[in-house]
Coordinates of N, CA and C in Angstrom, one line a residue:
X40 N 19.6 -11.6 49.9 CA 20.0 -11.5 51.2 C 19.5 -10.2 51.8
X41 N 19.0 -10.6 53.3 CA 18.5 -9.7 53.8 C 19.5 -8.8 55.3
X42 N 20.6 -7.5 54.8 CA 20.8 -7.0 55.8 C 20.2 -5.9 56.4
X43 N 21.6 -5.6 57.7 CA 20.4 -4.8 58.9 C 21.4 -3.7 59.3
X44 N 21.1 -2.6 59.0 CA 21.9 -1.3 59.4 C 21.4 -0.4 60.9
X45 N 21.8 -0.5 61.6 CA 21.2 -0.2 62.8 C 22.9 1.2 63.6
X46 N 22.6 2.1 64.2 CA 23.3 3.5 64.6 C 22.7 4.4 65.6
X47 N 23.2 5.0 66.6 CA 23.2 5.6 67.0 C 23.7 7.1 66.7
X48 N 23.2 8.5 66.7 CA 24.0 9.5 66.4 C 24.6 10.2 67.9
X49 N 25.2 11.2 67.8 CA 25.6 11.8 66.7 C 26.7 11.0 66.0
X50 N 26.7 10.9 64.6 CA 28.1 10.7 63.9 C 28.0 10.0 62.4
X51 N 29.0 9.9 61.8 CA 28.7 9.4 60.3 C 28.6 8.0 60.0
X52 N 27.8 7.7 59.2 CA 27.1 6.3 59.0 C 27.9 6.0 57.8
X53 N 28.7 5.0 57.8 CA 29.5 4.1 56.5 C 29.0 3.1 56.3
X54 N 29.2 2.6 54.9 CA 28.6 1.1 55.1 C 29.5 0.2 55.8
X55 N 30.6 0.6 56.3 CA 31.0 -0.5 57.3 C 30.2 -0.5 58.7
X56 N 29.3 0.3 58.8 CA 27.9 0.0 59.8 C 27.2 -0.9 59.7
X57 N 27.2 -1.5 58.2 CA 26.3 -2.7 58.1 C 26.5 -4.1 58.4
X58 N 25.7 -4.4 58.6 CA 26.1 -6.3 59.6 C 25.5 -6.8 58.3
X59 N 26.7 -7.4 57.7 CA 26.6 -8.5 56.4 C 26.3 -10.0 57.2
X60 N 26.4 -10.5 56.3 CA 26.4 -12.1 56.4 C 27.7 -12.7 56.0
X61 N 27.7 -14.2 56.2 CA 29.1 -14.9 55.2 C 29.0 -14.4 53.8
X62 N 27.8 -14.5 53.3 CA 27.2 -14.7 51.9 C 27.7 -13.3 51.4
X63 N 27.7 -12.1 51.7 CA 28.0 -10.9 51.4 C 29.0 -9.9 51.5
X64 N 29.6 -9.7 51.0 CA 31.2 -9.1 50.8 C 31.2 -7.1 50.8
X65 N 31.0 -6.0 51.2 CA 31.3 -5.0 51.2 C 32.9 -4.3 50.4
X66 N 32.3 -3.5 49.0 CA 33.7 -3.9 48.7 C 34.8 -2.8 49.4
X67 N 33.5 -0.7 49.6 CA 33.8 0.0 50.0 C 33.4 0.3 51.2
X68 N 33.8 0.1 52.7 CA 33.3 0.2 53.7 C 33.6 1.7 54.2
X69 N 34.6 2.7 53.1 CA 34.4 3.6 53.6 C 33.1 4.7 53.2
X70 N 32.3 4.1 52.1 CA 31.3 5.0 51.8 C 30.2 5.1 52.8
X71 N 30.5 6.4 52.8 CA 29.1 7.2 53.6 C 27.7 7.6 53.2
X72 N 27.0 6.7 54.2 CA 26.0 6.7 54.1 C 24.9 7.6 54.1
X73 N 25.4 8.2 55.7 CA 24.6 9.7 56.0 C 25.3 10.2 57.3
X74 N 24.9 11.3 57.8 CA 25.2 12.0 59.1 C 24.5 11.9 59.9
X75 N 24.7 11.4 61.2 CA 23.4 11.6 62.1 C 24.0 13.2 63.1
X76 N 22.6 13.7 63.3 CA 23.1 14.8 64.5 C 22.6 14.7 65.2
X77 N 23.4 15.2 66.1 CA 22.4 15.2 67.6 C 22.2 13.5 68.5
X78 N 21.2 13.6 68.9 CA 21.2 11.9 69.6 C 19.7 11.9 69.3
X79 N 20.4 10.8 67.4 CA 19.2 10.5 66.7 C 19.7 8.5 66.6
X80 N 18.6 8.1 66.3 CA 19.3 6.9 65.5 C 18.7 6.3 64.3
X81 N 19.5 5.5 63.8 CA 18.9 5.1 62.4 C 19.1 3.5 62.3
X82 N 17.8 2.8 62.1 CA 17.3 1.5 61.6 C 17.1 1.1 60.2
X83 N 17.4 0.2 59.7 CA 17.2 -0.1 57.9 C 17.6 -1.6 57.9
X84 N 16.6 -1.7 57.5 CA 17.0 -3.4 56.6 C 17.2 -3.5 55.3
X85 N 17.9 -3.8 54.5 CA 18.5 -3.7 53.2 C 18.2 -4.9 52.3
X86 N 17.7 -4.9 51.7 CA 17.4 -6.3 50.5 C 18.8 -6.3 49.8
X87 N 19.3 -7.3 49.2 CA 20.5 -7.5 48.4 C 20.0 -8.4 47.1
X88 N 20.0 -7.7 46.1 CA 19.7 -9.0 44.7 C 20.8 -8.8 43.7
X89 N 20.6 -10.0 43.3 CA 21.9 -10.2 42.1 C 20.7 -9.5 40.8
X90 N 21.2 -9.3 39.9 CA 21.1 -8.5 38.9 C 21.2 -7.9 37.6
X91 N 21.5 -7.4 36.8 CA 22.6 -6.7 35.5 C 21.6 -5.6 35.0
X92 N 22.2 -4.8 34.6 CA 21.8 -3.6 33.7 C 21.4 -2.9 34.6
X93 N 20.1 -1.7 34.5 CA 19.6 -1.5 34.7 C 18.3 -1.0 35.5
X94 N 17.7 -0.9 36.3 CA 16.2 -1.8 37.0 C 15.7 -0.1 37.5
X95 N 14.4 -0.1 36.9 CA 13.7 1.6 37.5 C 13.4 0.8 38.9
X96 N 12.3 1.5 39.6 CA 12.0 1.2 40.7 C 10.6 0.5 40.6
X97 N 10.0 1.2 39.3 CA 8.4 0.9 39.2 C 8.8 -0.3 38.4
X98 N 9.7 -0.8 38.0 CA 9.7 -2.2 37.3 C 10.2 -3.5 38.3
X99 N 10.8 -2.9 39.2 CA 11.0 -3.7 40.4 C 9.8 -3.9 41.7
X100 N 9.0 -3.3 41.5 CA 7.4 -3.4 42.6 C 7.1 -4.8 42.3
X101 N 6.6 -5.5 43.9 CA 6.1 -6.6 43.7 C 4.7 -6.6 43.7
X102 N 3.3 -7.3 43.4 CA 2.2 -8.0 43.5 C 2.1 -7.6 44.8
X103 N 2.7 -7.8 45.8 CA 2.7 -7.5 47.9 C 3.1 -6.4 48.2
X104 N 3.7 -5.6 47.8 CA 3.9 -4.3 47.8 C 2.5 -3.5 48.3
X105 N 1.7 -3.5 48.5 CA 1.1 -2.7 48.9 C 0.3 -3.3 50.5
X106 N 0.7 -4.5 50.7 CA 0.3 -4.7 52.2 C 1.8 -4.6 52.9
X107 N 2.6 -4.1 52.1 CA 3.8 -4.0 52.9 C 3.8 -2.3 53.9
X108 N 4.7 -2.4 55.2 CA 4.4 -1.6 55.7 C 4.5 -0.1 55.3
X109 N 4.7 1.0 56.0 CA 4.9 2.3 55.7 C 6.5 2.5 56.1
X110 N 6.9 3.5 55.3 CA 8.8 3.4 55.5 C 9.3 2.3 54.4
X111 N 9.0 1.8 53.6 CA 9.6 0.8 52.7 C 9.9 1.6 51.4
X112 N 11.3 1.4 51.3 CA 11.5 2.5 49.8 C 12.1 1.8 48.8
X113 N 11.9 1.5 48.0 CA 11.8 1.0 47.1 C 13.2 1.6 45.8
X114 N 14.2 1.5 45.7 CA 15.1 2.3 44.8 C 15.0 1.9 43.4
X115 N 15.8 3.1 42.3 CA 16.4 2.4 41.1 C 17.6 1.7 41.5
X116 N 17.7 0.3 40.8 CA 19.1 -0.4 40.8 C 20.1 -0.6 39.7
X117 N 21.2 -0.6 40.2 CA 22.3 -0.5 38.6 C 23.1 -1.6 39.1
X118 N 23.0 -2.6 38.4 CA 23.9 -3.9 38.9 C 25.0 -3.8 37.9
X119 N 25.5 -2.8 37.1 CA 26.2 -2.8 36.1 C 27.8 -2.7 37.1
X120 N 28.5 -3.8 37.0 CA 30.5 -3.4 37.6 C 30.5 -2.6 36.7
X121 N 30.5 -1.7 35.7 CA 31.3 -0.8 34.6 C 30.5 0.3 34.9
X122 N 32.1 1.1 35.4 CA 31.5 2.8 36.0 C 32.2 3.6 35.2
X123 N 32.7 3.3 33.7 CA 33.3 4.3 32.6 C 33.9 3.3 31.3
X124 N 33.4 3.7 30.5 CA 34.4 2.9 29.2 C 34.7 4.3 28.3
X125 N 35.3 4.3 27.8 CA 36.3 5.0 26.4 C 36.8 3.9 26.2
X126 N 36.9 4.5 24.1 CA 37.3 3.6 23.2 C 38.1 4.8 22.2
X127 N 39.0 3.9 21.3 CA 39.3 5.0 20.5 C 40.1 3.7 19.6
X128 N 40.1 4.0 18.2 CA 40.0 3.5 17.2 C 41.7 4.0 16.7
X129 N 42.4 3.5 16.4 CA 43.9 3.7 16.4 C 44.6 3.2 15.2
X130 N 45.5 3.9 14.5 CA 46.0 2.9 12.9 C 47.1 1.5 13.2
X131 N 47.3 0.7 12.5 CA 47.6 -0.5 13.0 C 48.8 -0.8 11.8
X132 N 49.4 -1.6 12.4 CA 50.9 -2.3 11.4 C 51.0 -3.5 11.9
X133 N 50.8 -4.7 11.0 CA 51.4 -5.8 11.2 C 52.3 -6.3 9.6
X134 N 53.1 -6.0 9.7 CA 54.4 -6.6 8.9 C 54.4 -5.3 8.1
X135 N 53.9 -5.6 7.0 CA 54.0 -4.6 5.5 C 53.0 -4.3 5.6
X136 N 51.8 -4.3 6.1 CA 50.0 -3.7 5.9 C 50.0 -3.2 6.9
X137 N 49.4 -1.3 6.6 CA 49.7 0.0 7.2 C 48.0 -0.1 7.0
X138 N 47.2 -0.9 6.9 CA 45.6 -0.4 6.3 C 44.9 -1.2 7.2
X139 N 45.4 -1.5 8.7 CA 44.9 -2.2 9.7 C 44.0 -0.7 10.4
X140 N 43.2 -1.5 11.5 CA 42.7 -0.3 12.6 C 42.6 -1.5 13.8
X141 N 43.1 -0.7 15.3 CA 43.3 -1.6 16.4 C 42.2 -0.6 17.0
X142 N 41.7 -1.3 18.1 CA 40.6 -0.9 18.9 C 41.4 -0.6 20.5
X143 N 40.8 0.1 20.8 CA 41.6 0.2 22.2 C 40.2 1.0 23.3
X144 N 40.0 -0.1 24.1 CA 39.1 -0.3 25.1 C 40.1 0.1 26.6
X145 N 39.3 1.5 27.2 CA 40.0 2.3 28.3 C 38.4 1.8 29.1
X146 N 38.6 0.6 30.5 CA 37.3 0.2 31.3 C 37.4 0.6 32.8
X147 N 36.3 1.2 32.7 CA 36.7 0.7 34.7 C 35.4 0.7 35.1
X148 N 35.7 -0.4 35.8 CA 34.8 -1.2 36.7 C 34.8 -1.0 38.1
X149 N 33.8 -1.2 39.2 CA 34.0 -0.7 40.6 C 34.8 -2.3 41.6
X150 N 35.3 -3.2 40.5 CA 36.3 -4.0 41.6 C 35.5 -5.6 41.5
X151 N 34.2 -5.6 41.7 CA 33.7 -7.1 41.7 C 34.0 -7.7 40.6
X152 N 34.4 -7.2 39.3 CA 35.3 -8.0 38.4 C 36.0 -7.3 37.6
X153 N 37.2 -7.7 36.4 CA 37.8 -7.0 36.2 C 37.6 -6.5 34.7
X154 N 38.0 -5.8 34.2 CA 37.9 -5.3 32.7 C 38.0 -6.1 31.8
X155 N 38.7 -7.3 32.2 CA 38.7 -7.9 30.6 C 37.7 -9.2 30.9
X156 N 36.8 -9.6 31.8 CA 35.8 -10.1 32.1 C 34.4 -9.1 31.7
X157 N 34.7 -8.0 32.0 CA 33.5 -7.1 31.9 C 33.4 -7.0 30.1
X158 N 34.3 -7.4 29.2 CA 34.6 -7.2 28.2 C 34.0 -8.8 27.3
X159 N 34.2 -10.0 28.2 CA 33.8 -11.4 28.3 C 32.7 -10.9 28.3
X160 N 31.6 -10.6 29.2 CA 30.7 -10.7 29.4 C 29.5 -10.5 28.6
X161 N 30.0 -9.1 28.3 CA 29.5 -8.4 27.5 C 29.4 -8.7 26.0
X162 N 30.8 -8.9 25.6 CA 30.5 -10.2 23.9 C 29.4 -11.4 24.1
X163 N 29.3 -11.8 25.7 CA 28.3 -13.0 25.4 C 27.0 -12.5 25.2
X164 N 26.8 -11.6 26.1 CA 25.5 -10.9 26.0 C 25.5 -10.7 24.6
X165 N 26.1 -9.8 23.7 CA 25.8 -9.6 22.6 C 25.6 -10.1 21.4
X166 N 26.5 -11.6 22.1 CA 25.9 -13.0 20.6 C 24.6 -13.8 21.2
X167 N 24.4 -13.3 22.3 CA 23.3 -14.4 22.7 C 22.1 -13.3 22.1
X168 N 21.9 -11.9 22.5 CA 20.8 -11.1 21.9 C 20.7 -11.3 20.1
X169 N 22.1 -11.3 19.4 CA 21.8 -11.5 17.7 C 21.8 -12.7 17.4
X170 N 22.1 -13.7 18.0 CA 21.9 -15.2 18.2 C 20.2 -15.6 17.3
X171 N 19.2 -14.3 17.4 CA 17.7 -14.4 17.1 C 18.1 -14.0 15.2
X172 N 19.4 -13.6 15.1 CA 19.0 -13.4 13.7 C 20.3 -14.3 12.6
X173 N 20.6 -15.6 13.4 CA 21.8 -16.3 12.8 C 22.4 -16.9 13.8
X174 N 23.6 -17.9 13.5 CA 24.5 -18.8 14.1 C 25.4 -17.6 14.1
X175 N 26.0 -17.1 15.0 CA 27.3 -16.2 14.6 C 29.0 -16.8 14.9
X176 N 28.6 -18.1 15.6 CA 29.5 -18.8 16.9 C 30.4 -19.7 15.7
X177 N 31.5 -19.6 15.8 CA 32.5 -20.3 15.4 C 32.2 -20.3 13.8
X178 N 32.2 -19.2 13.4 CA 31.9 -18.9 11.7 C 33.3 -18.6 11.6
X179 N 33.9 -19.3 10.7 CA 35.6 -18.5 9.6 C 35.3 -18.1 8.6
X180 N 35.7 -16.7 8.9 CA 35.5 -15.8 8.0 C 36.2 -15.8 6.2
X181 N 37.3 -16.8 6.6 CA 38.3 -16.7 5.2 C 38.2 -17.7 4.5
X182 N 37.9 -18.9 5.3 CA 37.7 -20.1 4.4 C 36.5 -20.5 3.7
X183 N 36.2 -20.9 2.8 CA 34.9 -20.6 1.9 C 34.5 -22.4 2.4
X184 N 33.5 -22.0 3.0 CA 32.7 -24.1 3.2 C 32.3 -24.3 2.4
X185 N 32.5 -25.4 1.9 CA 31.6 -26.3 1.0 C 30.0 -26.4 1.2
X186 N 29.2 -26.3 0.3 CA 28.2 -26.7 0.3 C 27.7 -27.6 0.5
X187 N 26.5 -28.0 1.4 CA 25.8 -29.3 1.6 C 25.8 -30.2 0.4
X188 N 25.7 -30.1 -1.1 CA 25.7 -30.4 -2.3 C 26.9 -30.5 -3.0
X189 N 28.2 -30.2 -2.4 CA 29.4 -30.4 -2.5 C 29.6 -29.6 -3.5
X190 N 29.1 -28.3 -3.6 CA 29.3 -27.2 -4.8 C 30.1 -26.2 -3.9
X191 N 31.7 -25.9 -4.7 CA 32.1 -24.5 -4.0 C 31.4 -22.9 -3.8
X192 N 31.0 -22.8 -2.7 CA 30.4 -21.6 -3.3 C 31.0 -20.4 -3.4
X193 N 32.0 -20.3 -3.6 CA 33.2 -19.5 -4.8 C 32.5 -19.4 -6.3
X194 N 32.1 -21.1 -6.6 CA 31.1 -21.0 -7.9 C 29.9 -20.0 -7.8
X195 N 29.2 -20.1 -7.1 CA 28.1 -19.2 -7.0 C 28.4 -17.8 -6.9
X196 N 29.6 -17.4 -6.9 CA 29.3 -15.5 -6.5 C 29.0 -15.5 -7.9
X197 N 28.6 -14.1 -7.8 CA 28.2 -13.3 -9.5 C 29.9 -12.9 -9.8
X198 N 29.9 -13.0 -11.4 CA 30.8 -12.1 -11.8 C 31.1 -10.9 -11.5
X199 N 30.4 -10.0 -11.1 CA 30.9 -8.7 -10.9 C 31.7 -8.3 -9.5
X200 N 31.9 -9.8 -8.7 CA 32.9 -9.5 -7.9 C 33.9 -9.5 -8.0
X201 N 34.1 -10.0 -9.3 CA 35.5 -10.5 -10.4 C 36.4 -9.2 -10.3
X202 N 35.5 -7.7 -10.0 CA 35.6 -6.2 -10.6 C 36.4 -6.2 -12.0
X203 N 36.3 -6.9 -13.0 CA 36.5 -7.0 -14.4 C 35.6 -5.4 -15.0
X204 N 36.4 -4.8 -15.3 CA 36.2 -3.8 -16.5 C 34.8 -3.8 -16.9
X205 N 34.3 -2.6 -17.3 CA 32.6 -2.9 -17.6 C 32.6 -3.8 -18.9
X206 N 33.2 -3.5 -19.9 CA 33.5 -4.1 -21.2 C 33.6 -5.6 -20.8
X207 N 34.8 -6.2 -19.7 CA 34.7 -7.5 -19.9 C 33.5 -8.1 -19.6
X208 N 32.9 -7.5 -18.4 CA 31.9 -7.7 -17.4 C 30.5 -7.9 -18.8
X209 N 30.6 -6.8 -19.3 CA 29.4 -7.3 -20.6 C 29.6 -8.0 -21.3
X210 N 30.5 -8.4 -21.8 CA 31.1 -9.5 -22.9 C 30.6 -10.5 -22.2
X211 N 31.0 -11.0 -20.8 CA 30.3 -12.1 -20.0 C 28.9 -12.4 -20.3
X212 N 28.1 -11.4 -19.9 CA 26.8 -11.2 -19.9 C 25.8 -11.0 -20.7
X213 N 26.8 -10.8 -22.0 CA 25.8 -11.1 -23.3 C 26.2 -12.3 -23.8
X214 N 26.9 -13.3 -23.6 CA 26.9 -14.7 -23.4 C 26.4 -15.6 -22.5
X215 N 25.4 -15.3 -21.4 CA 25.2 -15.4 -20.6 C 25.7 -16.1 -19.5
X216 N 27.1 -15.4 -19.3 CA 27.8 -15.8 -18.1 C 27.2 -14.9 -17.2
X217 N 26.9 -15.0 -15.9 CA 26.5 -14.6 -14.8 C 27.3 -14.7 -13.4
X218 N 28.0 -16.1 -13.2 CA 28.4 -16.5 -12.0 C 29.8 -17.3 -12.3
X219 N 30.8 -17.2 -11.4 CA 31.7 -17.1 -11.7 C 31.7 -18.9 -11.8
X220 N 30.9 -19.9 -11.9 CA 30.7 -21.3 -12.6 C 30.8 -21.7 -13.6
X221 N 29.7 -20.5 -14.0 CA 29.7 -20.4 -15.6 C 30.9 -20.2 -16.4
X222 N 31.6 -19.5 -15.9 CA 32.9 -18.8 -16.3 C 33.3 -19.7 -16.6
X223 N 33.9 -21.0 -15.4 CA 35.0 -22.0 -15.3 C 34.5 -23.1 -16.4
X224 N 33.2 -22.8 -16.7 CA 32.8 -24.1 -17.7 C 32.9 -23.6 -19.1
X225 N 33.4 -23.1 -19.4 CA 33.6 -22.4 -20.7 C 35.4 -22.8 -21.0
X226 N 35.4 -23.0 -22.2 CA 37.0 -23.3 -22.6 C 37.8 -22.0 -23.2
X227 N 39.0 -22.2 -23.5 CA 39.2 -20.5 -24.4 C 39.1 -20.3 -25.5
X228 N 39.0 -21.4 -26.4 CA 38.3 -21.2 -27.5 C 36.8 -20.3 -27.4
X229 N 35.7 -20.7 -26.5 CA 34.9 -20.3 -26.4 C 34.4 -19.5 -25.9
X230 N 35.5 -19.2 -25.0 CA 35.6 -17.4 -24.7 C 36.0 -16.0 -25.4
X231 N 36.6 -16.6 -27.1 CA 37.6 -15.6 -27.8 C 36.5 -16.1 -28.4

């Protein structure tokens, strides 16, 4: 969207000086722009783009940029709503377990959305960027899946997650138990 800032001075320039469109919402119309003195006036057309992160100026130049006129300024852009986050890591109790940690997210955003969207958003972004190194989406963490071969793979861990004693752990291992399958296929006789 293309608006149009147009003033007479002397006096102070808000962005409620600017002639929006339907399409475009001002959220702070008290911010100040500039001061005019004297009997000056001031003209500006304003480009509006949608956005996120961060944007220099020299990454935003177009290919036409240079048959464009004189007076054209070109800014850094920060499309980012989040104007502060603090966090702080806190001890946690749920029933009888004191060995929890709660997270506590302190957000503020300038108003076009609210903190726990900016918090939405931002999780997506960050499964869609590690998305290049795995499925991360709808994985349960506690339930053990079955293998495509219908093998648990509970069978497959190694024994030493067993944390069995070094003694037991070698007694295993110079029998050549390795994985805790091996284990289950053995009787007690043939373990004593």
């Amino acid at each position: 969207a293309t608006l149009s800032l147009s003033k007479q001075g002397p006096g102070t320039v808000t962005a409620a000086d600017i002639k929006t469109d339907h399409n475009v919402e001002i959220l702070n119309n008290d911010h100040v722009i500039c001061h005019l003195t004297k009997d000056t006036a001031i003209n500006m057309r304003l480009k509006i783009e949608r956005g996120f992160g961060y944007q220099p100026a020299a990454a935003r130049r177009r290919p036409d940029e240079e048959t464009r006129t004189i007076g054209r300024l070109v800014l850094d852009a920060s499309f980012s709503p989040v104007r502060r986050v603090a966090y702080a890591v806190e001890s946690a109790r749920v029933e009888q377990r004191t060995d929890l940690d709660k997270l506590v997210l302190d957000i503020e955003t300038n108003g076009t959305i609210d903190a726990e969207e900016a918090v939405r958003t931002a999780a997506d972004i960050l499964s869609d960027q590690l998305s290049v190194f795995g499925d991360f989406t709808h994985r349960d963490r506690g339930a053990a899946k079955p293998a495509s071969n219908g093998v648990d793979p509970v069978l497959l861990r190694p024994i030493d997650d067993l944390e069995l004693t070094v003694r037991s752990a070698n007694c295993l291992k110079a029998e050549s138990i390795y994985y805790i399958g091996d284990l289950i296929q053995k009787t007690e006789v043939e373990l004593l």
